[in-house]
Tab-separated table of C-alpha atoms and ligand atoms in Angstrom:
chain	number	residue	atom	x	y	z
A	30	MET	CA	0.000	0.000	0.000
A	31	ALA	CA	1.391	3.378	-1.001
A	32	VAL	CA	2.027	6.007	1.660
A	33	SER	CA	-0.523	8.829	1.633
A	34	ILE	CA	-1.087	11.900	3.804
A	35	ARG	CA	-4.322	13.796	4.402
A	36	PRO	CA	-4.445	17.223	6.076
A	37	LEU	CA	-5.768	17.456	9.648
A	38	HIS	CA	-5.792	21.250	9.884
A	39	PRO	CA	-6.031	24.185	7.418
A	40	VAL	CA	-2.439	25.329	8.065
A	41	PHE	CA	-0.374	22.214	8.921
A	42	ALA	CA	-0.505	18.689	10.438
A	43	GLY	CA	-1.409	15.545	8.494
A	44	GLU	CA	-2.454	11.954	9.025
A	45	VAL	CA	-0.422	9.238	7.334
A	46	ALA	CA	-1.886	6.040	5.895
A	47	GLY	CA	-0.067	3.045	4.446
A	48	VAL	CA	2.857	2.828	6.898
A	49	ASP	CA	3.553	0.061	9.425
A	50	CYS	CA	5.977	1.673	11.875
A	51	ARG	CA	6.930	-1.742	13.305
A	52	ARG	CA	8.696	-2.769	10.094
A	53	PRO	CA	11.811	-1.412	8.361
A	54	LEU	CA	10.880	1.304	5.846
A	55	GLY	CA	12.096	1.441	2.274
A	56	PRO	CA	13.918	4.564	1.016
A	57	GLU	CA	10.827	5.710	-0.892
A	58	GLU	CA	8.651	5.512	2.216
A	59	VAL	CA	11.262	7.469	4.185
A	60	ALA	CA	11.398	10.098	1.429
A	61	VAL	CA	7.592	10.516	1.391
A	62	ILE	CA	7.467	10.859	5.190
A	63	ASP	CA	10.385	13.311	5.237
A	64	ALA	CA	8.715	15.394	2.516
A	65	GLY	CA	5.482	15.185	4.521
A	66	MET	CA	7.298	16.487	7.585
A	67	ASP	CA	8.684	19.399	5.567
A	68	GLU	CA	5.168	20.288	4.449
A	69	TYR	CA	2.982	19.427	7.455
A	70	ALA	CA	5.521	19.637	10.368
A	71	VAL	CA	3.282	17.267	12.391
A	72	LEU	CA	2.329	13.762	11.196
A	73	VAL	CA	-0.024	11.325	12.912
A	74	PHE	CA	0.286	7.555	12.376
A	75	ARG	CA	-2.719	5.602	13.730
A	76	GLU	CA	-2.835	2.106	15.221
A	77	GLN	CA	0.914	1.595	15.621
A	78	THR	CA	1.381	-0.967	18.391
A	79	VAL	CA	5.137	-0.505	18.579
A	80	THR	CA	7.502	-1.842	21.211
A	81	ASP	CA	10.238	0.470	22.516
A	82	ALA	CA	12.785	-1.224	20.228
A	83	GLU	CA	10.479	-0.814	17.211
A	84	GLN	CA	9.893	2.843	18.032
A	85	ILE	CA	13.649	3.440	18.243
A	86	ALA	CA	14.246	1.611	14.940
A	87	PHE	CA	11.468	3.615	13.224
A	88	THR	CA	12.928	6.876	14.553
A	89	ARG	CA	16.411	6.074	13.255
A	90	HIS	CA	15.144	6.087	9.669
A	91	PHE	CA	15.071	9.879	9.948
A	92	GLY	CA	18.397	10.663	11.617
A	93	GLU	CA	20.490	10.047	14.720
A	94	LEU	CA	18.982	9.746	18.181
A	95	GLU	CA	19.626	12.698	20.460
A	96	SER	CA	22.178	11.821	23.140
A	97	TYR	CA	23.554	14.089	25.850
A	98	GLY	CA	25.771	13.599	28.872
A	99	THR	CA	23.659	15.963	30.972
A	100	PRO	CA	20.031	15.187	31.784
A	101	GLY	CA	17.093	17.112	30.360
A	102	HIS	CA	15.066	16.373	33.487
A	103	ILE	CA	15.516	15.837	37.218
A	104	ARG	CA	14.871	12.091	37.394
A	105	LYS	CA	17.980	10.086	38.324
A	106	ARG	CA	19.031	7.243	36.024
A	107	ALA	CA	18.341	4.654	38.777
A	108	ASP	CA	14.749	5.929	39.062
A	109	GLN	CA	13.926	5.499	35.385
A	110	ARG	CA	11.361	2.981	34.181
A	111	LEU	CA	12.494	2.659	30.554
A	112	GLY	CA	15.789	1.679	28.934
A	113	PRO	CA	18.172	3.875	26.925
A	114	GLY	CA	17.082	5.584	23.711
A	115	ILE	CA	13.484	6.248	24.760
A	116	ALA	CA	12.203	8.864	27.198
A	117	ASP	CA	9.400	8.292	29.673
A	118	PHE	CA	6.683	10.950	29.466
A	119	SER	CA	4.237	8.964	31.584
A	120	ASN	CA	2.992	9.789	35.079
A	121	LEU	CA	4.453	6.497	36.366
A	122	ASP	CA	7.389	5.898	38.672
A	123	LYS	CA	10.062	3.266	38.057
A	124	ASP	CA	7.813	0.548	39.526
A	125	GLY	CA	4.906	1.446	37.256
A	126	ARG	CA	2.860	3.180	39.960
A	127	ILE	CA	1.233	6.594	39.471
A	128	MET	CA	3.536	9.303	40.831
A	129	SER	CA	2.641	11.101	44.013
A	130	ALA	CA	1.180	14.588	43.542
A	131	GLU	CA	4.081	15.839	45.692
A	132	ASP	CA	6.778	14.094	43.651
A	133	ARG	CA	9.388	16.593	42.411
A	134	VAL	CA	9.441	14.688	39.108
A	135	TRP	CA	5.697	15.361	38.761
A	136	PHE	CA	6.228	19.075	39.473
A	137	PHE	CA	8.918	19.104	36.821
A	138	LYS	CA	6.708	17.298	34.297
A	139	LEU	CA	3.907	19.824	34.760
A	140	GLY	CA	6.199	22.315	33.002
A	141	ASP	CA	5.592	20.384	29.752
A	142	ARG	CA	2.134	21.958	29.740
A	143	LEU	CA	3.743	25.254	28.777
A	144	TRP	CA	4.363	25.858	25.068
A	145	HIS	CA	7.834	24.665	24.111
A	146	SER	CA	10.089	23.132	21.496
A	147	ASP	CA	11.906	19.981	22.640
A	148	SER	CA	15.523	20.466	23.715
A	149	SER	CA	15.592	24.186	22.945
A	150	PHE	CA	17.536	24.276	26.244
A	151	ARG	CA	20.296	22.220	24.553
A	152	PRO	CA	23.128	23.796	22.511
A	153	VAL	CA	21.885	21.707	19.558
A	154	PRO	CA	18.086	21.607	19.779
A	155	ALA	CA	16.101	18.572	18.599
A	156	LYS	CA	15.002	17.826	15.032
A	157	TYR	CA	11.971	15.495	15.215
A	158	SER	CA	10.264	14.086	18.295
A	159	ILE	CA	8.165	10.929	18.044
A	160	LEU	CA	5.615	10.268	20.770
A	161	SER	CA	3.860	6.920	21.109
A	162	GLY	CA	0.621	6.785	23.086
A	163	ARG	CA	0.580	3.444	24.902
A	164	VAL	CA	-2.079	4.135	27.577
A	165	ILE	CA	-4.336	7.169	27.174
A	166	PRO	CA	-6.447	8.690	29.998
A	167	SER	CA	-10.239	8.782	29.540
A	168	TRP	CA	-10.398	12.601	29.657
A	169	GLY	CA	-8.149	15.454	28.503
A	170	ALA	CA	-4.445	14.846	27.771
A	171	ASN	CA	-4.486	16.324	24.268
A	172	THR	CA	-1.193	17.493	22.806
A	173	GLU	CA	-1.454	20.854	21.066
A	174	PHE	CA	0.868	21.988	18.295
A	175	ALA	CA	1.442	25.502	16.943
A	176	ASP	CA	2.859	26.183	13.480
A	177	MET	CA	5.737	28.592	14.014
A	178	ARG	CA	6.224	29.111	10.260
A	179	ALA	CA	2.676	30.397	9.854
A	180	ALA	CA	3.129	32.467	13.019
A	181	TYR	CA	6.297	34.027	11.594
A	182	ASP	CA	4.657	34.719	8.219
A	183	ALA	CA	1.797	36.548	9.958
A	184	LEU	CA	4.089	39.028	11.760
A	185	ASP	CA	4.169	42.593	10.468
A	186	GLU	CA	7.260	43.682	8.539
A	187	ARG	CA	8.575	45.938	11.313
A	188	THR	CA	8.528	43.081	13.816
A	189	LYS	CA	10.151	40.701	11.328
A	190	ALA	CA	13.003	43.170	10.817
A	191	GLU	CA	13.367	43.764	14.560
A	192	ILE	CA	13.658	40.078	15.460
A	193	GLU	CA	15.733	38.880	12.487
A	194	ASP	CA	19.044	38.721	14.367
A	195	LEU	CA	17.865	38.446	17.975
A	196	VAL	CA	19.349	35.737	20.174
A	197	CYS	CA	17.569	34.310	23.231
A	198	GLU	CA	18.747	32.357	26.240
A	199	HIS	CA	16.906	29.104	26.941
A	200	SER	CA	17.002	27.006	30.103
A	201	LEU	CA	14.785	24.487	31.871
A	202	LYS	CA	15.051	26.712	34.925
A	203	TYR	CA	13.064	29.466	33.174
A	204	SER	CA	10.150	27.186	32.236
A	205	ARG	CA	10.029	25.603	35.700
A	206	GLU	CA	10.282	29.020	37.370
A	207	ALA	CA	7.192	30.028	35.359
A	208	ILE	CA	5.061	27.428	37.201
A	209	GLY	CA	6.600	28.212	40.578
A	210	PHE	CA	8.921	25.211	40.723
A	211	THR	CA	12.135	26.834	41.868
A	212	ASP	CA	13.274	24.103	44.253
A	213	LEU	CA	16.244	23.039	42.110
A	214	THR	CA	19.503	21.694	43.523
A	215	GLU	CA	22.912	23.198	42.723
A	216	GLU	CA	23.600	20.143	40.575
A	217	GLU	CA	20.373	20.642	38.633
A	218	LEU	CA	21.029	24.341	38.141
A	219	THR	CA	24.510	23.533	36.814
A	220	ALA	CA	22.988	21.057	34.336
A	221	PHE	CA	20.428	23.697	33.286
A	222	GLN	CA	22.920	26.422	32.295
A	223	PRO	CA	21.250	28.682	29.708
A	224	VAL	CA	22.097	28.175	26.033
A	225	ARG	CA	21.736	30.604	23.145
A	226	GLN	CA	19.243	30.214	20.308
A	227	ARG	CA	18.271	32.419	17.390
A	228	LEU	CA	14.735	33.751	17.629
A	229	VAL	CA	14.232	33.339	13.865
A	230	ARG	CA	15.300	30.076	12.267
A	231	THR	CA	15.418	29.046	8.641
A	232	HIS	CA	14.412	25.460	7.920
A	233	PRO	CA	17.313	23.627	6.239
A	234	ALA	CA	15.074	21.713	3.803
A	235	THR	CA	12.335	24.204	2.926
A	236	GLY	CA	14.062	27.547	3.515
A	237	ARG	CA	10.967	28.731	5.411
A	238	LYS	CA	11.531	30.995	8.387
A	239	SER	CA	9.946	30.275	11.745
A	240	LEU	CA	9.787	31.733	15.227
A	241	PHE	CA	11.949	29.691	17.583
A	242	LEU	CA	10.108	30.246	20.830
A	243	ALA	CA	9.656	28.138	23.961
A	244	SER	CA	8.764	28.689	27.592
A	245	HIS	CA	12.435	27.776	28.152
A	246	ALA	CA	13.353	31.193	26.670
A	247	GLY	CA	13.979	33.643	29.512
A	248	ALA	CA	16.230	36.344	28.112
A	249	VAL	CA	17.086	38.214	24.908
A	250	LEU	CA	20.749	39.159	24.525
A	251	GLY	CA	21.212	42.922	24.937
A	252	TRP	CA	17.727	43.436	26.416
A	253	THR	CA	16.636	43.924	30.000
A	254	ILE	CA	14.879	40.908	31.501
A	255	PRO	CA	11.458	42.582	31.892
A	256	GLU	CA	11.523	43.893	28.314
A	257	ALA	CA	12.614	40.469	27.030
A	258	ARG	CA	10.074	38.462	29.030
A	259	MET	CA	7.235	40.757	28.016
A	260	PHE	CA	8.216	40.587	24.338
A	261	LEU	CA	8.599	36.791	24.411
A	262	ARG	CA	5.195	36.545	26.058
A	263	ASP	CA	3.654	38.754	23.353
A	264	LEU	CA	5.245	36.691	20.576
A	265	THR	CA	4.066	33.438	22.179
A	266	GLU	CA	0.545	34.787	22.447
A	267	HIS	CA	0.660	35.730	18.766
A	268	ALA	CA	2.123	32.363	17.722
A	269	THR	CA	-0.420	30.271	19.619
A	270	GLN	CA	-3.599	31.884	18.316
A	271	ARG	CA	-6.176	29.211	17.487
A	272	GLU	CA	-5.685	29.560	13.727
A	273	PHE	CA	-2.099	28.292	14.096
A	274	VAL	CA	-2.931	25.427	16.521
A	275	TYR	CA	-3.763	21.769	15.896
A	276	SER	CA	-5.008	19.937	19.002
A	277	HIS	CA	-4.321	16.214	18.873
A	278	THR	CA	-6.853	13.987	20.630
A	279	TRP	CA	-5.002	10.778	21.419
A	280	ARG	CA	-6.225	7.293	20.624
A	281	PRO	CA	-4.260	4.360	22.036
A	282	HIS	CA	-1.297	3.463	19.803
A	283	ASP	CA	-1.177	6.753	17.946
A	284	LEU	CA	2.351	7.674	16.978
A	285	VAL	CA	2.825	11.414	16.485
A	286	MET	CA	5.931	12.887	14.888
A	287	TRP	CA	6.705	16.605	14.919
A	288	ASP	CA	9.451	18.909	13.708
A	289	ASN	CA	10.739	20.955	16.647
A	290	ARG	CA	12.357	23.401	14.225
A	291	ALA	CA	8.971	24.453	12.844
A	292	THR	CA	6.499	23.961	15.707
A	293	MET	CA	5.886	24.410	19.427
A	294	HIS	CA	3.719	22.064	21.459
A	295	ARG	CA	2.243	21.622	24.909
A	296	ALA	CA	0.614	18.825	26.889
A	297	ARG	CA	-2.892	19.377	28.255
A	298	ARG	CA	-4.399	18.507	31.598
A	299	PHE	CA	-5.800	15.082	32.517
A	300	ASP	CA	-6.921	13.262	35.672
A	301	ARG	CA	-3.630	12.499	37.403
A	302	ASN	CA	-5.194	9.431	39.063
A	303	GLU	CA	-5.412	7.766	35.653
A	304	VAL	CA	-2.394	6.318	33.848
A	305	ARG	CA	-0.945	8.208	30.924
A	306	ASP	CA	1.840	6.156	29.379
A	307	VAL	CA	3.467	7.979	26.478
A	308	ARG	CA	7.035	7.412	25.321
A	309	ARG	CA	9.251	9.664	23.249
A	310	THR	CA	12.150	9.149	20.923
A	311	THR	CA	14.039	12.240	19.781
A	312	LEU	CA	16.288	12.994	16.835
A	313	ALA	CA	19.337	15.222	17.173
A	314	GLY	CA	19.385	18.516	15.298
A	315	ASP	CA	22.030	19.376	12.679
A	316	GLY	CA	23.913	21.945	14.753
A	317	PRO	CA	23.600	24.989	17.009
A	318	THR	CA	21.340	27.817	15.825
A	319	VAL	CA	23.992	30.294	16.981
A	320	GLU	CA	27.540	30.258	18.391
A	321	GLN	CA	27.216	29.458	22.081
A	322	GLY	CA	29.968	31.760	23.405
A	323	LEU	CA	29.821	29.987	26.750
B	424	FE2	FE1	7.831	18.369	24.637
């Protein structure tokens, strides 16, 4: 069966048919999906009952897995439920029990409900993320995506000129501070040193410009903090207007792939007494968006 893609939203996001993500893909299938990602930026694959190993193998068709020496979270290696190469975005602890409402890891995870782009707090931010929905709560828990290319295109010319060369600082500490979680250890703060990212990116395949925003962004180089935070908040509000947002309602075994270079996303609320088991694989980006100067 040939691979086909149908739009899910007027601006971006598509649903793919004719792909079994459990099996090795041929070069033509990879090319169609890659071209689909360039066009739609978010692709949904339904009814993909993948194992962790199959999800990792599927992901590797599109690049190299992201791998860092420093953590992108506060959970210690010994407390992790899943093996290497796949990240746990569930509300479960290492024994498969629902996390306590007072668990620091839960506090940290709540920050994913702010708009962000995965790994924008890394010197080389992520290319694609692939999220597999294994167990889906009965209410809520949508993932929302915003098209940052469309958001950029809709800016007025004066703003486009003003932001063209701006550089922001991104850190996990800024996004966690925004929800009042400031109880970070010295070790965590060291791991969350801010990195620099361009505010306007150009997509390497399509040449389209996009706003590179995230709740991890907490400063603009050369600007005062209040001016920067207010401007970033204004831009985020602009970029996440409903016309630029696709809200994904999860069905069990959906696999959703998105391009972090062209979109932002956020998790939505659900009943924390129900299990949400979603697992993410992440592809490394091509390089830094700006010299780090650290
Ligand atoms: Fe994310």
